[in-house]
Amino acid sequence: MRRSWLPVGLLWLGYTVLLIALTKYVAILPAQWAEEAQVVDEAFILLMYLGSPVMALVLAVMTWGIIGWRSDGADREDGPNQQNNRVLVTTWLVITSALAIGVLINPGFVGLAEIRGEPSSDYVIGIQAAQFFWEITYPNGETALDELVVPAEKRVRYDVSSVDVLHSFWIPAFRVKIDAVPGVPTQVYTTATAEGTSDDDVNLRVQCAELCGAGHAAMAMPVRVVSDAEFNEYIESLGGSE
Amino acid sequence: MKYLIRAIVLGIVGYIVGVWLTLAIRGGSPTDEVAVVFGFILALIGWLAGIGGIEAFGRQWIGKTPEVSTARGWQRYFQFTVDHKVIGIQYGVTLLGVLLIGGFSAMIMRIELASPGMSIVDLEEFNKLVSMHGILMVAVAVAGIIGAFGNYIIPIQIGAADMAFPRLNALSYWLVPPVAIGLLSAPLLGSFSAGWTAYAPLSVGGDSGQILFNMAIITFGLSSILGGLNIIVTVITMRAPGMTWGRLPIFTWAGFATALLAFTVTQFFAAALVLITMDRVAGTDFFGPDVGTGILYEHIFWFYSHPAVYIMVLPGFGVILEIATAFSRKPLFAYKAVVGSLLTIVGLSVVVWAHHMFTSGMADFLQAPFMILTEAISIPTGVIFLSIIGTLWQGKLWFRTPLVIAFGWLFNFLIGGITGIFLADVATDIFLHDTYFVVAHFHYTIVGGSIFALLAAFFYWFPKITGRMYNDKLGIIFAVSVTVLFNTTFLPLFWVGINGMNRRVGDYPQAYESANKFASVSALLLGSTFLLFVGNIAWSAVAGPKAGSNPWNARTLEWQVSSPPSHHNFRSQPVIVGPPYDYGVPYVVFPDAEPAPEPDESGKEVLV
Ligand code: HEM
Ligand SMILES: [Cu+2]
Ligand SMILES: [Cu+2]
């Protein structure tokens, strides 16, 4: 029994280090354009770290299974009659429960609280979804269809609704999404952190993220993050253009 | 064959009568959805009567003794046969066919997705493909292992001659072909495009194919419920003397747990679809945009469909655990903890559904409880992994095809499980929900956890069921290439999802092209490896050596009878005197694995 602990342990360590290094040095997450994105990304990375040793353990056993425990089988010999190990099972239960509780607290509850944030906002922007476009209503009552302009460094509340079927309001660069539900208003908050346009990052777009019919894939529009002053100028100009 | 022909004829007659009656009563056109609904119902009744329901049930209703066919040859596969082994094979072959059709539609999707822009289908056709692929595959995953191997193996594993309700069992199976026919003929009415989830209100509008989807899936639900009931009663009442609950083979336990779930939750999907059907044909307005029931459908739907993922994967656990003990020549590690975990999963799985709804706009106070309960499921699931690890630990691992696939399963389901945590966490799910991350995740769990287990079960029990071996080298090549290509197909899709590509889209921004192209090429290669699978079966049919009764030298009861087992499995009632996996116990001698035409050992094991 004893002789497998060492190689499996070493493999476990090796894989864990490898996976953690991969998480640390390979940038798999896209650029962040909002405070909410930071919350989500932190939670994501934390889960990658916590998942690494778990993943590594099973990989280590599989690897050593192939190298160390392989046997011809034709000799029809049995392995040891090891049926249970109460201490091991209990330890396992304790560790996995602790891990589950840990994940629940952080990123679980912490992330939930942070992503929701305070129910206060500098601006309220209305978003009405319909097959297959978004109608934006800015704080001054002006509406627009082709582009969402949001101020940087300001907390914005989006009041999301739908006139026909389910849609989902999603800005990948901000990470957050909320469904647009016919008959039931929903809300989401974001605070953009930097100015930019969808030419800078394909993820600066509003993308429908709930199947809504033939035009679902194309139900997207660019997002432009501008300074607060520019934002106000922009929404005023919408009125003038009529 | 004559029953099958009669079933088809009566099915068509039923359809015509249903449509005709509807038109006679209310007028309209034969493609009206009401007409289709009544056509479908009468067609179903005609089909069941024709296939053998007249003899098996109808005769009883007029006071005569019911008759069931006792045909022996290949014909028995095409009629209402009550032998659980025949039914298992019927399920297996039917669902394998559905798997191939579903796989074919995946290939078309991957070709379309190889580059941005639309090339071979348009956006709406793509939605129809996704929906068709999804529902066909879900059906395979829900019924594959339990329908084919549950039916074939469970009665033998518990030492029974058949299922508790053989006629009901045949009925469960014969409800399945109409499901496949209904779904596959939906394109005649414009098909369905609301995804396999059929969210309302989208599914209340749209082409009339949706009505066939509804009727087919309600029928499929009926089949699942009856099948589940049968397994529950069989395991409770038909166990051989000495087959205590603590000696039940783990695959049987897993099948029992699955059956409990299938029996209790399937009606919710059916109920949701009945509501949609009523909205479409009966003028009700359960889900109209102004009713304010926006997310009601999602609640009902996921109340079934989350447990359904365990209906898909619990039998997979059973198969892999069974293979782990047999091929490491060790007892199942922590048997009792595994059983406890299976039952805990059954319990927890019905209270986590709203983790699919973190972005649905449901009340905020519901988020935390559903996150807690969902993450709690990782604990019993972890015990399953512990048992696999403990069983493999210092075993005598015999790397034949079933174990190689089981290793692939372990790797895939590990990734599926770990990525599941990201979707159970509210913060990350708000980002990842409805992206390709989810697509990759559920392929790792459904394909990785259920279809890989189905393949493993196939290679494990194939010699038992056919009496012949397949080519093990070819089997291993298949197992390795499926595992590798599956991973090269779906790993890049995690990246694609994280980087902002949403799911259920036929077109996408340029930025995701290279990863999608890579996935598409892998997917086509993955699809073509199934030629190896088919080739291996063909090889076995032509040149496969006789397998003998116990080619793996395994301990459970099905390996102690001939391959294939005789009509009622056992010559005399077996009596169980020991635990199911007493590998490594020196004084136990097992019946030899030489080919034995008929079993003659009455007990599982012979003590010297
Ligand atoms: C060669 C193997 C496969 C490939 C390449 C493949 C590919 C795909 C693709 C491209 C989608 C569309 C994803 C989206 O836009 O949401 C999809 C959806 C889906 N697939 Fe597969 N798939 C394969 C096998 C399977 C299998 C074996 C199963 C289950 C047993 C399965 C179950 C599903 C389900 C449930 C959906 C969701 C459908 C929906 O959104 O309504 N797939 N698959
Ligand atoms: Cu949409
Ligand atoms: Cu779920």
Coordinates of N, CA and C in Angstrom, one line a residue, chain B residues 386-478:
Chain B
L386 N -13.5 9.5 -5.2 CA -12.7 8.8 -4.2 C -12.8 7.3 -4.4
S387 N -14.0 6.9 -4.7 CA -14.2 5.4 -4.8 C -13.4 4.9 -6.0
I388 N -13.5 5.7 -7.1 CA -12.7 5.2 -8.3 C -11.2 5.2 -8.0
I389 N -10.8 6.3 -7.4 CA -9.3 6.4 -7.0 C -8.9 5.2 -6.1
G390 N -9.8 5.0 -5.1 CA -9.5 4.0 -4.1 C -9.5 2.6 -4.7
T391 N -10.4 2.4 -5.7 CA -10.5 1.1 -6.3 C -9.3 0.9 -7.2
L392 N -8.9 1.9 -8.0 CA -7.7 1.7 -8.8 C -6.4 1.6 -8.0
W393 N -6.4 2.2 -6.8 CA -5.2 2.3 -6.1 C -4.5 0.9 -5.9
Q394 N -3.3 0.8 -6.4 CA -2.5 -0.4 -6.4 C -3.2 -1.6 -6.8
G395 N -4.2 -1.4 -7.8 CA -4.8 -2.6 -8.4 C -4.0 -3.2 -9.4
K396 N -4.5 -4.2 -10.0 CA -3.8 -4.9 -11.1 C -4.5 -4.4 -12.4
L397 N -4.1 -3.2 -12.8 CA -4.9 -2.6 -13.9 C -4.7 -3.3 -15.2
W398 N -5.8 -3.7 -15.8 CA -5.8 -4.5 -17.0 C -6.3 -3.6 -18.1
F399 N -5.4 -3.0 -18.9 CA -5.9 -2.0 -19.9 C -6.5 -2.6 -21.1
R400 N -7.7 -3.1 -21.0 CA -8.4 -3.5 -22.2 C -9.4 -2.4 -22.5
T401 N -10.0 -2.5 -23.7 CA -10.8 -1.3 -24.1 C -11.8 -0.7 -23.1
P402 N -12.5 -1.5 -22.3 CA -13.4 -0.8 -21.3 C -12.6 0.1 -20.4
L403 N -11.5 -0.4 -19.9 CA -10.8 0.4 -18.9 C -10.2 1.7 -19.6
V404 N -9.7 1.5 -20.8 CA -9.2 2.7 -21.5 C -10.3 3.8 -21.6
I405 N -11.4 3.3 -22.0 CA -12.5 4.3 -22.2 C -12.9 4.9 -20.8
A406 N -12.8 4.1 -19.8 CA -13.1 4.5 -18.4 C -12.1 5.6 -18.0
F407 N -10.9 5.5 -18.4 CA -9.9 6.5 -18.1 C -10.2 7.8 -18.9
G408 N -10.7 7.6 -20.1 CA -11.1 8.8 -20.9 C -12.3 9.5 -20.1
W409 N -13.2 8.7 -19.7 CA -14.3 9.2 -18.9 C -13.9 10.0 -17.7
L410 N -12.9 9.4 -17.0 CA -12.5 10.0 -15.8 C -11.9 11.4 -16.1
F411 N -11.1 11.5 -17.1 CA -10.5 12.8 -17.5 C -11.6 13.8 -17.9
N412 N -12.5 13.3 -18.7 CA -13.5 14.3 -19.2 C -14.4 14.7 -18.1
F413 N -14.9 13.8 -17.3 CA -15.9 14.1 -16.3 C -15.2 15.0 -15.2
L414 N -13.9 14.8 -15.0 CA -13.2 15.7 -14.1 C -13.3 17.1 -14.6
I415 N -13.0 17.3 -15.9 CA -13.1 18.7 -16.4 C -14.5 19.2 -16.4
G416 N -15.4 18.3 -16.7 CA -16.8 18.7 -16.6 C -17.2 19.2 -15.2
G417 N -16.8 18.4 -14.3 CA -17.1 18.7 -12.9 C -16.5 20.0 -12.4
I418 N -15.2 20.2 -12.7 CA -14.5 21.4 -12.2 C -15.1 22.6 -12.9
T419 N -15.4 22.5 -14.2 CA -15.9 23.7 -14.8 C -17.4 24.0 -14.4
G420 N -18.0 22.9 -13.8 CA -19.3 23.1 -13.3 C -19.3 24.1 -12.1
I421 N -18.2 24.0 -11.3 CA -18.2 24.9 -10.2 C -18.2 26.4 -10.6
F422 N -17.6 26.7 -11.8 CA -17.6 28.0 -12.3 C -19.1 28.5 -12.6
L423 N -19.9 27.5 -13.0 CA -21.2 27.9 -13.4 C -22.2 27.8 -12.1
A424 N -21.7 27.2 -11.0 CA -22.5 27.2 -9.8 C -22.2 28.5 -9.0
D425 N -21.1 29.2 -9.3 CA -20.8 30.4 -8.6 C -21.5 31.6 -9.3
V426 N -22.2 32.3 -8.5 CA -23.0 33.4 -9.2 C -22.2 34.4 -10.0
A427 N -21.1 34.8 -9.4 CA -20.3 35.9 -10.0 C -19.8 35.4 -11.4
T428 N -19.2 34.2 -11.4 CA -18.7 33.7 -12.7 C -19.8 33.3 -13.7
D429 N -20.9 32.8 -13.1 CA -22.0 32.4 -14.0 C -22.6 33.5 -14.7
I430 N -22.7 34.6 -14.0 CA -23.3 35.8 -14.6 C -22.5 36.2 -15.9
F431 N -21.3 35.9 -15.9 CA -20.5 36.1 -17.1 C -20.6 34.9 -18.1
L432 N -20.5 33.7 -17.6 CA -20.3 32.6 -18.5 C -21.6 32.0 -19.0
H433 N -22.7 32.3 -18.3 CA -24.0 31.7 -18.7 C -24.3 32.0 -20.2
D434 N -24.8 31.0 -20.8 CA -25.2 31.1 -22.2 C -24.0 31.4 -23.2
T435 N -22.8 31.1 -22.8 CA -21.7 31.3 -23.7 C -21.2 29.9 -24.1
Y436 N -20.2 29.9 -24.9 CA -19.6 28.6 -25.3 C -18.9 27.9 -24.2
F437 N -18.6 28.6 -23.1 CA -18.1 27.9 -21.9 C -19.1 26.9 -21.5
V438 N -20.3 27.3 -21.5 CA -21.4 26.3 -21.1 C -21.5 25.2 -22.1
V439 N -21.4 25.5 -23.3 CA -21.5 24.5 -24.4 C -20.3 23.4 -24.1
A440 N -19.1 23.9 -23.9 CA -18.0 23.0 -23.6 C -18.3 22.3 -22.3
H441 N -18.7 23.0 -21.3 CA -19.0 22.3 -20.0 C -20.0 21.1 -20.1
F442 N -21.1 21.4 -20.8 CA -22.1 20.3 -20.8 C -21.7 19.2 -21.8
H443 N -20.9 19.5 -22.8 CA -20.4 18.4 -23.6 C -19.5 17.6 -22.7
Y444 N -18.7 18.2 -21.9 CA -17.8 17.4 -21.0 C -18.5 16.5 -20.1
T445 N -19.7 17.1 -19.6 CA -20.4 16.2 -18.6 C -21.4 15.2 -19.4
I446 N -22.0 15.7 -20.4 CA -23.0 14.8 -21.1 C -22.3 13.8 -21.9
V447 N -21.4 14.3 -22.8 CA -20.7 13.3 -23.7 C -19.6 12.6 -22.8
G448 N -18.9 13.4 -22.1 CA -17.8 12.9 -21.3 C -18.3 11.9 -20.2
G449 N -19.5 12.3 -19.6 CA -19.9 11.5 -18.4 C -20.9 10.4 -18.8
S450 N -21.7 10.7 -19.9 CA -22.8 9.7 -20.2 C -22.4 9.0 -21.4
I451 N -22.1 9.6 -22.5 CA -21.8 8.9 -23.7 C -20.5 8.1 -23.6
F452 N -19.5 8.6 -23.0 CA -18.3 7.8 -22.8 C -18.6 6.6 -21.9
A453 N -19.5 6.7 -20.9 CA -19.9 5.6 -20.1 C -20.7 4.6 -21.0
L454 N -21.5 5.2 -21.9 CA -22.3 4.3 -22.8 C -21.3 3.4 -23.6
L455 N -20.3 4.1 -24.1 CA -19.3 3.4 -24.9 C -18.6 2.3 -24.1
A456 N -18.2 2.8 -22.9 CA -17.5 1.8 -22.0 C -18.4 0.6 -21.7
A457 N -19.7 0.9 -21.4 CA -20.6 -0.2 -21.1 C -20.7 -1.1 -22.4
F458 N -20.7 -0.5 -23.5 CA -20.8 -1.3 -24.7 C -19.6 -2.2 -24.8
F459 N -18.4 -1.7 -24.6 CA -17.3 -2.6 -24.8 C -17.1 -3.6 -23.6
Y460 N -17.7 -3.2 -22.5 CA -17.6 -4.1 -21.3 C -18.6 -5.3 -21.5
W461 N -19.8 -5.0 -21.9 CA -20.9 -6.0 -21.9 C -21.1 -6.6 -23.3
F462 N -20.4 -6.1 -24.3 CA -20.6 -6.6 -25.6 C -20.4 -8.2 -25.7
P463 N -19.3 -8.7 -25.1 CA -19.1 -10.1 -25.2 C -20.2 -10.9 -24.4
K464 N -20.7 -10.3 -23.4 CA -21.8 -11.0 -22.7 C -23.1 -11.0 -23.6
I465 N -23.4 -9.9 -24.2 CA -24.6 -9.8 -25.0 C -24.6 -10.6 -26.3
T466 N -23.4 -10.5 -26.9 CA -23.3 -11.2 -28.3 C -22.7 -12.5 -28.2
G467 N -22.0 -12.8 -27.1 CA -21.2 -14.1 -27.1 C -19.9 -14.0 -27.8
R468 N -19.6 -12.9 -28.4 CA -18.4 -12.8 -29.2 C -17.5 -11.7 -28.7
M469 N -16.2 -11.8 -28.9 CA -15.3 -10.7 -28.6 C -15.2 -9.8 -29.8
Y470 N -14.8 -8.6 -29.5 CA -14.4 -7.6 -30.6 C -12.9 -7.6 -30.7
N471 N -12.4 -6.8 -31.6 CA -10.9 -6.7 -31.7 C -10.4 -5.7 -30.6
D472 N -9.7 -6.2 -29.7 CA -9.4 -5.3 -28.5 C -8.4 -4.2 -29.0
K473 N -7.5 -4.5 -29.8 CA -6.5 -3.5 -30.3 C -7.2 -2.4 -31.0
L474 N -8.1 -2.7 -31.9 CA -8.9 -1.7 -32.6 C -9.8 -0.9 -31.6
G475 N -10.3 -1.6 -30.6 CA -11.1 -1.0 -29.5 C -10.2 0.1 -28.8
I476 N -9.0 -0.3 -28.5 CA -8.2 0.6 -27.8 C -7.8 1.8 -28.6
I477 N -7.5 1.6 -29.9 CA -7.2 2.7 -30.8 C -8.4 3.6 -30.9
F478 N -9.6 3.0 -31.0 CA -10.9 3.8 -31.0 C -11.0 4.6 -29.7

